[in-house]
């Protein structure tokens, strides 16, 4: 046991590992090839309670501490499909987090409970074709008309966007107010006026990533999430969780890559000895393992603070910034250690390298994170959570 994980945590990790090996790994190659994750696996995740780890029991969740989520994220990185992992955590921790925090009781019963059960798939729609990291510059609008809102605009790079059953959409209700005129909405896929185009990506091949268009989409006023005008605050509040998730993912895939590279080096011979006996490679591994261990400990400490209710926007930004940078360097070096085999799609490092590259881009680019951190440490800017 460690200071963060109890015996119950360890038992959960072991059972989740076994579940992934039995129910997920046999299908990974097909899903990577087709770019479609079959529906049955969502239901199996739901039946096992994996989508409800941090959700309230009232709606079918388990109400567990954040370190069950940490385990969930870490083990998903070890099936060697960043796309599959992303589809699962984008549903459970991007779309569903907004429902958990901002939706009223009726919407939770209608959408959160089936999302926990794996019967409905959700996605979070923030990035737009003309503004990714610039959330405040968003162009999508939601105009109040009687007892309805009319949504017009487009979103892009949306994980689960093609196959989702519901969308959590950020839109401007008062464009003249800038980021204070932004609101969050829940949109059902059955509503008229929504079209989705699947995007062709370098990595994360198993997940569907969409560009979405909203053309005079009418939704009832009850589908406003939380308060009108508070959308930007809600997004920023949940970004801390998303960025920590991506930091945790990065240290976990780094460990997976290092374990694979070390196993390969123990068996591969050159000049009469195995690769793990060459000092230059040994020392390179020692340095990488050290960096990953340090960022992992920082991620765990930040997860503990988030679990305790602290607002960790600075630490989560640091986590994602450094962990994804380290992960990309680890993938590059581990692939090199495999030589020509590292470049072959039959070996795991090629996909790991491609999948890892999204780390410094998605969920806030490294450049944006550096500016957020600079504002906090140089300009002494304070970010405050939205009032609930």
Short mmCIF file of C-alpha atoms in Angstrom, two decimals:
data_model
loop_
_atom_site.label_atom_id
_atom_site.label_comp_id
_atom_site.label_asym_id
_atom_site.label_seq_id
_atom_site.Cartn_x
_atom_site.Cartn_y
_atom_site.Cartn_z
CA UNK A 1 0.00 0.00 0.00
CA UNK A 2 1.07 3.61 -0.62
CA UNK A 3 -0.12 6.82 1.00
CA UNK A 4 -2.63 7.24 -1.86
CA UNK A 5 -3.86 3.71 -2.51
CA UNK A 6 -5.54 1.36 -0.04
CA UNK A 7 -6.00 -2.39 -0.29
CA UNK A 8 -9.45 -1.71 -1.81
CA UNK A 9 -7.83 0.44 -4.49
CA UNK A 10 -5.36 -2.35 -5.29
CA UNK A 11 -8.16 -4.90 -5.59
CA UNK A 12 -10.03 -2.55 -7.92
CA UNK A 13 -6.91 -2.13 -10.08
CA UNK A 14 -6.46 -5.88 -10.38
CA UNK A 15 -10.11 -6.52 -11.30
CA UNK A 16 -10.09 -3.66 -13.85
CA UNK A 17 -6.88 -5.02 -15.42
CA UNK A 18 -8.54 -8.42 -15.78
CA UNK A 19 -11.67 -6.85 -17.27
CA UNK A 20 -9.64 -4.92 -19.85
CA UNK A 21 -7.62 -8.00 -20.86
CA UNK A 22 -10.76 -10.08 -21.28
CA UNK A 23 -13.29 -7.61 -22.72
CA UNK A 24 -11.25 -4.87 -24.44
CA UNK A 25 -7.81 -6.03 -25.62
CA UNK A 26 -9.15 -8.71 -28.02
CA UNK A 27 -11.05 -5.99 -29.93
CA UNK A 28 -8.47 -3.17 -29.95
CA UNK A 29 -6.92 -3.96 -33.34
CA UNK A 30 -10.34 -4.04 -35.02
CA UNK A 31 -11.40 -0.76 -33.42
CA UNK A 32 -8.11 0.89 -34.39
CA UNK A 33 -8.60 -0.34 -37.97
CA UNK A 34 -12.26 0.69 -38.33
CA UNK A 35 -12.22 3.82 -36.15
CA UNK A 36 -15.42 2.60 -34.52
CA UNK A 37 -15.73 1.34 -30.94
CA UNK A 38 -18.61 -1.09 -30.84
CA UNK A 39 -21.54 -0.20 -28.65
CA UNK A 40 -21.48 -3.34 -26.51
CA UNK A 41 -18.32 -2.28 -24.66
CA UNK A 42 -19.97 0.90 -23.36
CA UNK A 43 -22.71 -1.22 -21.86
CA UNK A 44 -20.18 -3.58 -20.25
CA UNK A 45 -18.33 -0.62 -18.71
CA UNK A 46 -21.66 0.65 -17.41
CA UNK A 47 -22.67 -2.72 -15.96
CA UNK A 48 -19.36 -2.90 -14.07
CA UNK A 49 -19.89 0.60 -12.65
CA UNK A 50 -16.80 2.07 -14.31
CA UNK A 51 -18.61 5.17 -15.61
CA UNK A 52 -19.99 5.94 -12.15
CA UNK A 53 -16.86 5.82 -10.00
CA UNK A 54 -17.08 9.49 -8.98
CA UNK A 55 -20.82 9.96 -9.64
CA UNK A 56 -23.50 10.30 -6.92
CA UNK A 57 -25.17 7.10 -5.76
CA UNK A 58 -28.57 8.76 -6.18
CA UNK A 59 -28.19 8.46 -9.95
CA UNK A 60 -26.56 5.03 -10.06
CA UNK A 61 -22.97 6.06 -9.33
CA UNK A 62 -20.62 4.78 -6.65
CA UNK A 63 -19.46 8.02 -5.01
CA UNK A 64 -15.85 6.84 -4.67
CA UNK A 65 -12.73 8.92 -4.04
CA UNK A 66 -10.68 10.28 -6.92
CA UNK A 67 -7.99 7.60 -6.72
CA UNK A 68 -10.37 5.05 -8.22
CA UNK A 69 -10.51 7.42 -11.20
CA UNK A 70 -6.69 7.62 -11.22
CA UNK A 71 -6.54 3.81 -11.46
CA UNK A 72 -9.21 3.82 -14.18
CA UNK A 73 -7.16 6.29 -16.23
CA UNK A 74 -3.80 4.59 -15.67
CA UNK A 75 -4.99 1.14 -16.67
CA UNK A 76 -6.79 2.43 -19.78
CA UNK A 77 -3.41 3.68 -21.03
CA UNK A 78 -2.03 0.15 -20.95
CA UNK A 79 -4.25 -1.40 -23.65
CA UNK A 80 -2.24 0.56 -26.25
CA UNK A 81 -5.09 2.52 -27.75
CA UNK A 82 -5.11 6.18 -26.83
CA UNK A 83 -8.30 6.49 -28.87
CA UNK A 84 -10.19 3.85 -26.91
CA UNK A 85 -9.03 5.36 -23.62
CA UNK A 86 -10.08 8.85 -24.76
CA UNK A 87 -13.56 7.70 -25.79
CA UNK A 88 -14.10 6.26 -22.31
CA UNK A 89 -12.75 9.14 -20.23
CA UNK A 90 -14.20 11.89 -22.47
CA UNK A 91 -17.63 10.37 -21.84
CA UNK A 92 -17.14 9.80 -18.11
CA UNK A 93 -15.16 12.90 -17.14
CA UNK A 94 -15.88 15.61 -19.73
CA UNK A 95 -19.54 15.25 -20.72
CA UNK A 96 -20.76 13.64 -17.50
CA UNK A 97 -18.95 16.08 -15.19
CA UNK A 98 -21.05 18.97 -16.52
CA UNK A 99 -24.22 16.91 -15.98
CA UNK A 100 -23.14 15.98 -12.46
CA UNK A 101 -22.41 19.56 -11.43
CA UNK A 102 -24.78 21.75 -13.46
CA UNK A 103 -27.80 19.68 -14.55
CA UNK A 104 -31.03 19.70 -12.55
CA UNK A 105 -32.63 16.57 -11.11
CA UNK A 106 -34.84 15.85 -14.13
CA UNK A 107 -31.97 16.08 -16.63
CA UNK A 108 -29.80 13.93 -14.41
CA UNK A 109 -32.45 11.23 -14.33
CA UNK A 110 -32.93 11.45 -18.09
CA UNK A 111 -29.26 11.62 -19.13
CA UNK A 112 -26.80 11.12 -16.26
CA UNK A 113 -28.23 7.79 -15.08
CA UNK A 114 -28.24 6.23 -18.59
CA UNK A 115 -24.73 7.65 -19.15
CA UNK A 116 -23.53 5.93 -15.96
CA UNK A 117 -25.23 2.71 -17.11
CA UNK A 118 -23.54 2.86 -20.52
CA UNK A 119 -26.86 3.25 -22.37
CA UNK A 120 -26.15 6.80 -23.56
CA UNK A 121 -22.82 8.16 -24.82
CA UNK A 122 -21.94 11.82 -24.24
CA UNK A 123 -19.47 14.33 -25.62
CA UNK A 124 -18.32 17.82 -24.62
CA UNK A 125 -18.44 20.49 -27.36
CA UNK A 126 -16.22 23.51 -26.73
CA UNK A 127 -13.52 23.86 -29.43
CA UNK A 128 -14.50 25.52 -32.71
CA UNK A 129 -12.98 25.56 -36.21
CA UNK A 130 -11.77 29.14 -35.75
CA UNK A 131 -10.86 28.98 -32.07
CA UNK A 132 -9.59 25.96 -30.13
CA UNK A 133 -7.77 27.09 -27.02
CA UNK A 134 -9.35 30.56 -27.26
CA UNK A 135 -12.55 29.56 -25.46
CA UNK A 136 -13.69 33.15 -24.90
CA UNK A 137 -13.55 33.79 -28.67
CA UNK A 138 -16.22 31.21 -29.44
CA UNK A 139 -18.76 32.06 -32.17
CA UNK A 140 -21.57 29.53 -31.50
CA UNK A 141 -24.70 31.29 -30.26
CA UNK A 142 -27.81 30.28 -28.33
CA UNK A 143 -30.65 32.79 -28.74
CA UNK A 144 -33.64 32.67 -26.36
CA UNK A 145 -36.95 32.56 -28.23
CA UNK A 146 -39.99 32.06 -26.03
CA UNK A 147 -39.44 28.90 -24.00
CA UNK A 148 -36.68 27.63 -26.31
CA UNK A 149 -33.06 28.33 -27.19
CA UNK A 150 -31.97 28.34 -30.85
CA UNK A 151 -28.35 27.17 -31.29
CA UNK A 152 -26.26 28.03 -34.35
CA UNK A 153 -22.58 27.39 -34.91
CA UNK A 154 -19.99 24.67 -35.24
CA UNK A 155 -17.63 22.67 -33.04
CA UNK A 156 -14.57 20.62 -33.92
CA UNK A 157 -12.16 18.01 -32.49
CA UNK A 158 -15.07 16.57 -30.50
CA UNK A 159 -14.29 13.11 -29.06
CA UNK A 160 -17.35 10.81 -29.37
CA UNK A 161 -19.01 13.46 -31.56
CA UNK A 162 -20.19 11.05 -34.28
CA UNK A 163 -21.71 8.33 -32.11
CA UNK A 164 -22.83 10.39 -29.09
CA UNK A 165 -26.43 10.32 -27.85
CA UNK A 166 -26.14 13.75 -26.23
CA UNK A 167 -23.92 16.79 -26.50
CA UNK A 168 -22.86 19.21 -23.77
CA UNK A 169 -22.50 22.41 -25.78
CA UNK A 170 -20.94 25.77 -24.91
CA UNK A 171 -22.58 28.73 -26.68
CA UNK A 172 -22.84 32.50 -26.36
CA UNK A 173 -26.18 33.68 -24.95
CA UNK A 174 -24.94 37.29 -24.79
CA UNK A 175 -22.05 37.66 -27.29
CA UNK A 176 -21.54 41.32 -26.39
CA UNK A 177 -20.49 40.29 -22.86
CA UNK A 178 -17.53 38.18 -24.02
CA UNK A 179 -16.76 35.27 -21.71
CA UNK A 180 -19.45 36.49 -19.27
CA UNK A 181 -22.07 35.86 -21.96
CA UNK A 182 -21.37 32.14 -22.38
CA UNK A 183 -23.70 29.34 -21.24
CA UNK A 184 -23.79 25.53 -21.25
CA UNK A 185 -26.54 23.44 -22.81
CA UNK A 186 -27.51 19.81 -23.11
CA UNK A 187 -28.54 18.84 -26.66
CA UNK A 188 -30.08 15.48 -27.55
CA UNK A 189 -28.85 13.93 -30.80
CA UNK A 190 -32.45 13.40 -31.97
CA UNK A 191 -33.01 17.15 -32.29
CA UNK A 192 -33.20 18.43 -35.89
CA UNK A 193 -30.39 20.50 -37.38
CA UNK A 194 -27.30 18.63 -36.12
CA UNK A 195 -24.76 17.15 -38.55
CA UNK A 196 -21.52 15.36 -37.71
CA UNK A 197 -18.46 14.81 -39.90
CA UNK A 198 -15.83 12.29 -38.84
CA UNK A 199 -12.26 13.62 -38.83
CA UNK A 200 -9.21 11.66 -40.01
CA UNK A 201 -6.49 11.77 -37.34
CA UNK A 202 -2.79 10.98 -37.01
CA UNK A 203 -3.39 9.01 -33.82
CA UNK A 204 -6.23 8.06 -31.47
CA UNK A 205 -7.51 6.05 -34.45
CA UNK A 206 -10.05 3.99 -32.50
CA UNK A 207 -12.00 7.00 -31.22
CA UNK A 208 -14.41 8.98 -33.34
CA UNK A 209 -13.56 12.66 -33.47
CA UNK A 210 -16.07 14.95 -35.13
CA UNK A 211 -16.74 18.35 -36.55
CA UNK A 212 -20.32 19.25 -35.62
CA UNK A 213 -22.66 21.79 -37.18
CA UNK A 214 -25.69 23.21 -35.36
CA UNK A 215 -28.19 24.76 -37.79
CA UNK A 216 -31.14 26.42 -36.00
CA UNK A 217 -31.16 23.66 -33.38
CA UNK A 218 -34.12 24.17 -31.03
CA UNK A 219 -33.89 22.95 -27.44
CA UNK A 220 -36.24 23.51 -24.46
CA UNK A 221 -35.13 26.20 -21.99
CA UNK A 222 -34.89 23.48 -19.30
CA UNK A 223 -31.85 22.12 -21.19
CA UNK A 224 -29.77 25.08 -20.05
CA UNK A 225 -27.15 23.65 -17.67
CA UNK A 226 -26.71 25.73 -14.52
CA UNK A 227 -27.14 29.48 -14.86
CA UNK A 228 -27.13 31.56 -18.01
CA UNK A 229 -23.86 33.46 -18.40
CA UNK A 230 -21.88 31.12 -16.13
CA UNK A 231 -20.65 28.80 -18.91
CA UNK A 232 -17.09 30.13 -19.02
CA UNK A 233 -16.73 29.65 -15.25
CA UNK A 234 -18.05 26.09 -15.48
CA UNK A 235 -15.62 25.27 -18.30
CA UNK A 236 -12.64 26.71 -16.44
CA UNK A 237 -13.65 24.89 -13.26
CA UNK A 238 -13.73 21.53 -15.03
CA UNK A 239 -10.57 22.21 -17.06
CA UNK A 240 -8.54 21.52 -13.91
CA UNK A 241 -9.91 17.97 -13.86
CA UNK A 242 -9.43 17.50 -17.62
CA UNK A 243 -5.84 18.70 -17.51
CA UNK A 244 -4.97 16.52 -14.54
CA UNK A 245 -6.56 13.58 -16.38
CA UNK A 246 -4.26 14.22 -19.34
CA UNK A 247 -1.26 14.53 -17.02
CA UNK A 248 -2.12 11.18 -15.39
CA UNK A 249 -2.65 9.59 -18.82
CA UNK A 250 0.80 10.83 -19.84
CA UNK A 251 2.67 9.34 -16.88
CA UNK A 252 0.77 6.05 -17.29
CA UNK A 253 1.53 5.63 -20.99
CA UNK A 254 5.16 6.56 -20.26
CA UNK A 255 5.37 3.71 -17.76
CA UNK A 256 3.78 1.35 -20.28
CA UNK A 257 6.30 2.33 -22.97
CA UNK A 258 9.26 2.03 -20.59
CA UNK A 259 8.14 -1.40 -19.39
CA UNK A 260 7.82 -2.58 -22.99
CA UNK A 261 11.21 -1.14 -24.00
CA UNK A 262 12.95 -2.75 -21.00
CA UNK A 263 11.38 -6.11 -21.79
CA UNK A 264 12.55 -5.84 -25.39
CA UNK A 265 16.07 -4.84 -24.35
CA UNK A 266 16.39 -7.85 -22.04
CA UNK A 267 15.82 -10.16 -25.01
CA UNK A 268 17.41 -8.34 -27.95
CA UNK A 269 21.12 -9.06 -28.44
CA UNK A 270 23.81 -7.03 -30.21
CA UNK A 271 27.57 -7.55 -30.19
CA UNK A 272 27.28 -10.57 -27.93
CA UNK A 273 25.18 -9.07 -25.14
CA UNK A 274 21.62 -7.94 -24.53
CA UNK A 275 20.74 -4.29 -25.09
CA UNK A 276 20.05 -3.71 -21.40
CA UNK A 277 23.80 -4.16 -20.73
CA UNK A 278 24.86 -1.13 -22.81
CA UNK A 279 25.57 1.80 -20.53
CA UNK A 280 24.29 4.51 -22.87
CA UNK A 281 20.87 2.80 -23.03
CA UNK A 282 20.82 1.97 -19.30
CA UNK A 283 21.51 5.58 -18.38
CA UNK A 284 18.91 6.90 -20.82
CA UNK A 285 16.34 4.59 -19.22
CA UNK A 286 17.40 5.62 -15.72
CA UNK A 287 16.85 9.28 -16.60
CA UNK A 288 13.43 8.65 -18.17
CA UNK A 289 12.21 6.50 -15.28
CA UNK A 290 13.29 9.23 -12.85
CA UNK A 291 11.39 11.94 -14.72
CA UNK A 292 8.24 9.82 -14.96
CA UNK A 293 8.37 8.91 -11.26
CA UNK A 294 8.71 12.57 -10.25
CA UNK A 295 5.76 13.74 -12.38
CA UNK A 296 3.68 10.77 -11.23
CA UNK A 297 4.18 11.74 -7.59
CA UNK A 298 3.24 15.34 -8.42
CA UNK A 299 0.11 14.10 -10.23
CA UNK A 300 -0.90 11.99 -7.23
CA UNK A 301 -0.39 14.92 -4.85
CA UNK A 302 -2.50 17.15 -7.11
CA UNK A 303 -5.21 14.46 -7.34
CA UNK A 304 -5.28 14.32 -3.54
CA UNK A 305 -5.78 18.07 -3.32
CA UNK A 306 -8.53 17.96 -5.96
CA UNK A 307 -10.17 15.12 -4.04
CA UNK A 308 -10.02 17.27 -0.90
CA UNK A 309 -11.86 20.09 -2.68
CA UNK A 310 -8.95 22.42 -3.49
CA UNK A 311 -9.03 24.47 -6.70
CA UNK A 312 -5.92 23.18 -8.47
CA UNK A 313 -5.97 25.10 -11.74
CA UNK A 314 -2.25 25.98 -11.53
CA UNK A 315 -1.08 22.51 -10.50
CA UNK A 316 -3.28 20.76 -13.08
CA UNK A 317 -1.87 23.03 -15.80
CA UNK A 318 1.66 22.19 -14.63
CA UNK A 319 0.79 18.50 -14.59
CA UNK A 320 -0.41 18.43 -18.19
CA UNK A 321 2.37 20.70 -19.45
CA UNK A 322 5.22 18.64 -17.99
CA UNK A 323 3.76 15.13 -18.11
CA UNK A 324 2.83 15.32 -21.80
CA UNK A 325 6.25 16.74 -22.67
CA UNK A 326 7.96 13.93 -20.76
CA UNK A 327 5.68 11.33 -22.39
CA UNK A 328 6.52 12.50 -25.91
CA UNK A 329 10.25 12.32 -25.12
CA UNK A 330 9.82 8.84 -23.63
CA UNK A 331 7.96 7.59 -26.73
CA UNK A 332 10.62 9.02 -29.04
CA UNK A 333 13.50 7.46 -27.12
CA UNK A 334 11.81 4.10 -26.50
CA UNK A 335 10.97 3.78 -30.18
CA UNK A 336 14.65 4.46 -30.96
CA UNK A 337 15.66 1.64 -28.60
CA UNK A 338 13.68 -0.80 -30.73
CA UNK A 339 15.56 0.27 -33.85
CA UNK A 340 13.79 -0.71 -37.07
CA UNK A 341 11.15 -2.66 -35.15
CA UNK A 342 10.09 0.54 -33.40
CA UNK A 343 8.99 1.89 -36.78
CA UNK A 344 6.83 -1.14 -37.55
CA UNK A 345 3.07 -1.03 -36.91
CA UNK A 346 3.26 -4.66 -35.70
CA UNK A 347 5.09 -3.39 -32.62
CA UNK A 348 3.36 -1.14 -30.04
CA UNK A 349 5.78 1.81 -30.07
CA UNK A 350 4.63 3.22 -33.42
CA UNK A 351 1.05 3.67 -32.17
CA UNK A 352 2.23 4.88 -28.77
CA UNK A 353 4.26 7.62 -30.46
CA UNK A 354 1.31 8.72 -32.63
CA UNK A 355 -1.21 8.60 -29.80
CA UNK A 356 1.05 10.43 -27.36
CA UNK A 357 1.54 13.38 -29.70
CA UNK A 358 -1.96 14.70 -28.94
CA UNK A 359 -0.97 15.20 -25.30
CA UNK A 360 0.55 18.69 -25.69
CA UNK A 361 -2.31 19.76 -28.01
CA UNK A 362 -5.71 18.55 -26.72
CA UNK A 363 -7.42 20.02 -23.66
CA UNK A 364 -5.41 23.24 -23.88
CA UNK A 365 -2.14 23.47 -25.80
CA UNK A 366 1.16 23.62 -23.95
CA UNK A 367 1.54 27.24 -25.10
CA UNK A 368 -1.79 28.19 -23.50
CA UNK A 369 -0.88 26.33 -20.30
CA UNK A 370 2.43 28.20 -20.06
CA UNK A 371 0.55 31.50 -20.29
CA UNK A 372 -1.97 30.43 -17.61
CA UNK A 373 0.90 29.45 -15.31
CA UNK A 374 2.79 32.68 -16.14
CA UNK A 375 -0.28 34.78 -15.29
CA UNK A 376 -0.60 33.02 -11.94
CA UNK A 377 3.05 33.10 -10.88
CA UNK A 378 4.21 36.37 -12.50
CA UNK A 379 1.08 38.54 -12.64
CA UNK A 380 -0.41 36.97 -9.47
CA UNK A 381 -3.72 36.39 -11.24
CA UNK A 382 -6.23 34.31 -9.28
CA UNK A 383 -8.73 31.97 -10.87
CA UNK A 384 -11.78 31.25 -8.75
CA UNK A 385 -14.28 28.39 -9.10
CA UNK A 386 -17.83 29.12 -10.22
CA UNK A 387 -20.25 29.52 -7.33
CA UNK A 388 -22.60 26.56 -7.08
#
